[in-house]
Short mmCIF file of C-alpha atoms in Angstrom, two decimals:
data_model
loop_
_atom_site.label_atom_id
_atom_site.label_comp_id
_atom_site.label_asym_id
_atom_site.label_seq_id
_atom_site.Cartn_x
_atom_site.Cartn_y
_atom_site.Cartn_z
CA MET A 1 -15.39 8.78 14.02
CA ASP A 2 -17.21 5.46 13.87
CA THR A 3 -15.14 2.65 12.40
CA ARG A 4 -17.08 -0.01 10.51
CA ILE A 5 -16.01 -3.57 9.69
CA LEU A 6 -17.50 -4.92 6.46
CA LYS A 7 -16.90 -8.02 4.39
CA PRO A 8 -15.43 -7.33 0.93
CA THR A 9 -18.75 -7.82 -0.85
CA GLN A 10 -19.47 -5.64 -3.86
CA GLU A 11 -21.12 -3.18 -1.47
CA GLY A 12 -18.13 -3.15 0.87
CA ILE A 13 -15.65 -2.76 -1.97
CA GLN A 14 -17.69 0.06 -3.49
CA LEU A 15 -17.78 1.89 -0.16
CA ALA A 16 -14.01 1.45 0.21
CA CYS A 17 -13.49 2.93 -3.26
CA GLU A 18 -15.69 5.91 -2.40
CA ILE A 19 -13.86 6.57 0.88
CA ILE A 20 -10.46 6.38 -0.81
CA SER A 21 -11.57 8.57 -3.73
CA ALA A 22 -12.79 11.15 -1.18
CA GLY A 23 -9.30 11.31 0.37
CA ASP A 24 -9.70 9.13 3.45
CA VAL A 25 -8.17 5.85 4.63
CA VAL A 26 -9.43 2.24 4.50
CA ALA A 27 -7.85 -0.86 6.06
CA ILE A 28 -7.66 -3.58 3.41
CA PRO A 29 -6.16 -7.08 3.47
CA THR A 30 -3.19 -7.99 1.32
CA GLU A 31 -1.45 -11.35 1.03
CA THR A 32 1.20 -10.14 3.50
CA VAL A 33 -0.57 -8.09 6.23
CA TYR A 34 -3.50 -5.68 6.45
CA GLY A 35 -2.66 -2.21 5.14
CA LEU A 36 -3.96 1.33 5.64
CA PHE A 37 -4.65 2.54 2.11
CA ALA A 38 -5.14 6.04 0.71
CA ASP A 39 -4.67 7.83 -2.62
CA ALA A 40 -0.89 7.99 -3.12
CA THR A 41 -1.21 11.02 -5.42
CA LYS A 42 -2.80 13.25 -2.74
CA ALA A 43 -0.66 14.61 0.09
CA ASP A 44 -3.69 15.27 2.30
CA ALA A 45 -4.96 11.71 1.91
CA CYS A 46 -1.56 10.29 2.83
CA ALA A 47 -1.39 12.64 5.82
CA ASN A 48 -4.45 10.79 7.13
CA ILE A 49 -2.42 7.56 7.11
CA PHE A 50 0.35 9.13 9.22
CA LYS A 51 -2.25 10.53 11.62
CA ALA A 52 -4.09 7.21 12.01
CA LYS A 53 -0.86 5.30 12.65
CA ASP A 54 0.92 7.96 14.72
CA ARG A 55 3.66 7.33 12.17
CA PRO A 56 6.75 9.57 11.97
CA GLN A 57 6.68 11.80 8.87
CA ASP A 58 10.21 10.71 7.91
CA ASN A 59 9.13 7.10 7.33
CA PRO A 60 8.22 6.62 3.62
CA LEU A 61 5.11 4.77 2.47
CA ILE A 62 4.99 1.94 -0.07
CA VAL A 63 2.76 2.55 -3.09
CA HIS A 64 0.57 -0.28 -4.40
CA ILE A 65 -0.46 -0.71 -8.03
CA SER A 66 -2.61 -3.13 -10.00
CA ASP A 67 -0.89 -3.16 -13.40
CA TYR A 68 2.28 -2.19 -15.27
CA GLU A 69 0.70 0.93 -16.77
CA MET A 70 0.27 2.30 -13.25
CA TRP A 71 3.92 1.48 -12.55
CA GLN A 72 4.99 3.55 -15.57
CA ASP A 73 2.81 6.40 -14.31
CA THR A 74 4.50 6.51 -10.88
CA VAL A 75 8.22 6.02 -11.58
CA ALA A 76 10.64 7.96 -13.79
CA GLU A 77 12.15 4.90 -15.43
CA ILE A 78 11.85 1.11 -15.22
CA PRO A 79 15.27 -0.49 -15.72
CA GLU A 80 15.53 -3.92 -17.32
CA ASP A 81 16.54 -5.53 -14.01
CA ALA A 82 13.46 -4.07 -12.32
CA MET A 83 11.19 -5.43 -15.04
CA LYS A 84 12.77 -8.89 -14.70
CA LEU A 85 12.13 -8.87 -10.95
CA ALA A 86 8.56 -7.70 -11.43
CA GLU A 87 7.84 -10.36 -14.04
CA ALA A 88 9.24 -13.02 -11.70
CA PHE A 89 7.59 -11.93 -8.43
CA TRP A 90 4.54 -9.72 -9.20
CA PRO A 91 1.85 -9.83 -8.21
CA GLY A 92 3.33 -10.72 -4.83
CA PRO A 93 5.29 -9.63 -1.75
CA LEU A 94 8.12 -7.69 -3.43
CA THR A 95 8.57 -3.91 -3.24
CA ILE A 96 10.86 -2.32 -5.84
CA ILE A 97 12.31 1.14 -5.14
CA LEU A 98 12.93 3.41 -8.15
CA LYS A 99 13.13 7.13 -8.90
CA LYS A 100 9.65 8.61 -8.58
CA LYS A 101 7.59 10.81 -10.85
CA GLU A 102 6.11 14.08 -9.58
CA ILE A 103 2.65 12.48 -9.36
CA ILE A 104 3.87 10.94 -6.07
CA PRO A 105 4.06 13.75 -3.47
CA ASP A 106 7.01 14.21 -1.13
CA GLU A 107 4.74 13.35 1.81
CA VAL A 108 4.66 9.74 0.56
CA THR A 109 8.43 9.45 0.17
CA ALA A 110 9.57 11.55 3.17
CA GLY A 111 11.02 14.08 0.75
CA ILE A 112 13.39 11.73 -1.07
CA ASP A 113 13.30 11.23 -4.85
CA THR A 114 12.56 7.49 -4.82
CA VAL A 115 9.43 5.46 -4.16
CA GLY A 116 8.78 1.83 -3.27
CA ILE A 117 6.22 0.18 -5.58
CA ARG A 118 4.47 -3.14 -5.08
CA MET A 119 1.81 -5.05 -6.99
CA PRO A 120 0.00 -7.13 -4.35
CA SER A 121 -1.65 -10.44 -5.20
CA HIS A 122 -4.66 -10.26 -2.86
CA PRO A 123 -7.85 -10.00 -4.98
CA VAL A 124 -9.59 -7.44 -2.70
CA VAL A 125 -6.89 -4.79 -2.76
CA LEU A 126 -6.24 -5.40 -6.46
CA GLU A 127 -9.90 -4.83 -7.25
CA ILE A 128 -10.00 -1.59 -5.27
CA ILE A 129 -6.86 -0.26 -7.00
CA SER A 130 -8.26 -1.28 -10.39
CA ARG A 131 -11.66 0.31 -9.73
CA THR A 132 -10.32 3.60 -8.43
CA ARG A 133 -7.44 3.69 -10.95
CA LEU A 134 -5.36 5.20 -8.14
CA PRO A 135 -1.97 4.07 -6.89
CA LEU A 136 -2.52 3.50 -3.17
CA ALA A 137 -0.06 4.29 -0.40
CA GLY A 138 -0.35 1.51 2.14
CA PRO A 139 1.73 0.80 5.24
CA SER A 140 0.68 -1.89 7.70
CA ALA A 141 -2.64 -1.22 9.47
CA ASN A 142 -1.33 -0.86 13.01
CA ARG A 143 -0.33 1.98 15.31
CA SER A 144 3.40 2.62 14.97
CA GLY A 145 5.46 0.32 17.15
CA ARG A 146 2.83 -2.42 17.31
CA PRO A 147 2.87 -5.74 15.40
CA SER A 148 1.57 -5.75 11.84
CA PRO A 149 -1.98 -7.18 11.83
CA THR A 150 -3.02 -10.25 9.88
CA ASP A 151 -6.76 -10.18 10.68
CA ALA A 152 -9.51 -7.54 10.64
CA GLN A 153 -10.34 -7.69 14.35
CA THR A 154 -6.77 -6.81 15.31
CA VAL A 155 -6.91 -3.88 12.89
CA PHE A 156 -10.21 -2.74 14.39
CA ASN A 157 -8.83 -2.97 17.93
CA ASP A 158 -5.93 -0.68 16.93
CA MET A 159 -7.77 1.67 14.55
CA ASP A 160 -11.24 2.04 16.10
CA GLY A 161 -12.15 5.73 15.85
CA ARG A 162 -9.13 6.51 13.67
CA ILE A 163 -10.35 5.35 10.22
CA PRO A 164 -13.84 4.96 8.75
CA LEU A 165 -13.66 1.39 7.40
CA VAL A 166 -11.96 -1.98 7.81
CA LEU A 167 -12.60 -4.57 5.09
CA ASP A 168 -12.58 -8.04 6.65
CA GLY A 169 -11.00 -10.39 4.11
CA GLY A 170 -10.06 -13.01 6.68
CA GLU A 171 -6.55 -14.03 7.70
CA CYS A 172 -3.64 -12.91 5.51
CA ASN A 173 -1.88 -15.80 3.79
CA ILE A 174 1.72 -14.76 4.47
CA GLY A 175 1.74 -12.66 7.64
CA VAL A 176 5.14 -11.06 6.96
CA GLU A 177 5.78 -7.75 5.18
CA SER A 178 7.12 -7.66 1.64
CA THR A 179 10.77 -7.83 0.68
CA VAL A 180 12.06 -4.35 -0.24
CA VAL A 181 14.84 -3.93 -2.81
CA SER A 182 16.16 -0.71 -4.33
CA LEU A 183 17.19 -0.53 -7.97
CA ALA A 184 17.39 3.26 -7.93
CA GLY A 185 21.19 3.37 -7.79
CA GLU A 186 24.08 1.69 -9.54
CA GLN A 187 23.96 -1.36 -7.26
CA PRO A 188 20.85 -3.18 -5.99
CA ILE A 189 20.28 -2.78 -2.24
CA LEU A 190 18.16 -5.09 -0.09
CA PHE A 191 16.46 -2.85 2.49
CA ARG A 192 14.13 -5.40 4.05
CA PRO A 193 14.10 -9.17 3.70
CA GLY A 194 10.48 -10.28 3.75
CA PHE A 195 8.61 -13.33 2.59
#
């Protein structure tokens, strides 16, 4: 497989949308780090993420959305506390774990009944999610065990021959993964402190 690096021009974004809609993976910048994105509603597409990363199947993927309607489509219920957090920190580097709907396959969540949802603030990934109207599973765009990449060349060095496209949106602003909090149970749980 030849891996291309393109700038996120309208042509590059359109190609990324086509690749994702066809069930494959694209590396896209977010405000935190670069991510490997695929259709979160398709088990086969998400399997391509695990293959590209050499990621263990028991490690769940975070799902990225572009609006609150998409959030309602992916989770069973949005508690008041979750909505308050979202209104305070979205779009931005916060992942909120809630009970999932069946639209999200078990391959995304490692077989558990919850899913982490994030609304990123980077304009490139937001545009791609909005255009495809797909929630996108997206872990960091590195081989498992390696540092999370903050620039396109690092992604390319790690993913050359493993994915078809890297969108080069420059350096990520934050460079640290999102904070992850679960509101799926009776008490909130902080799983990962991030930015």
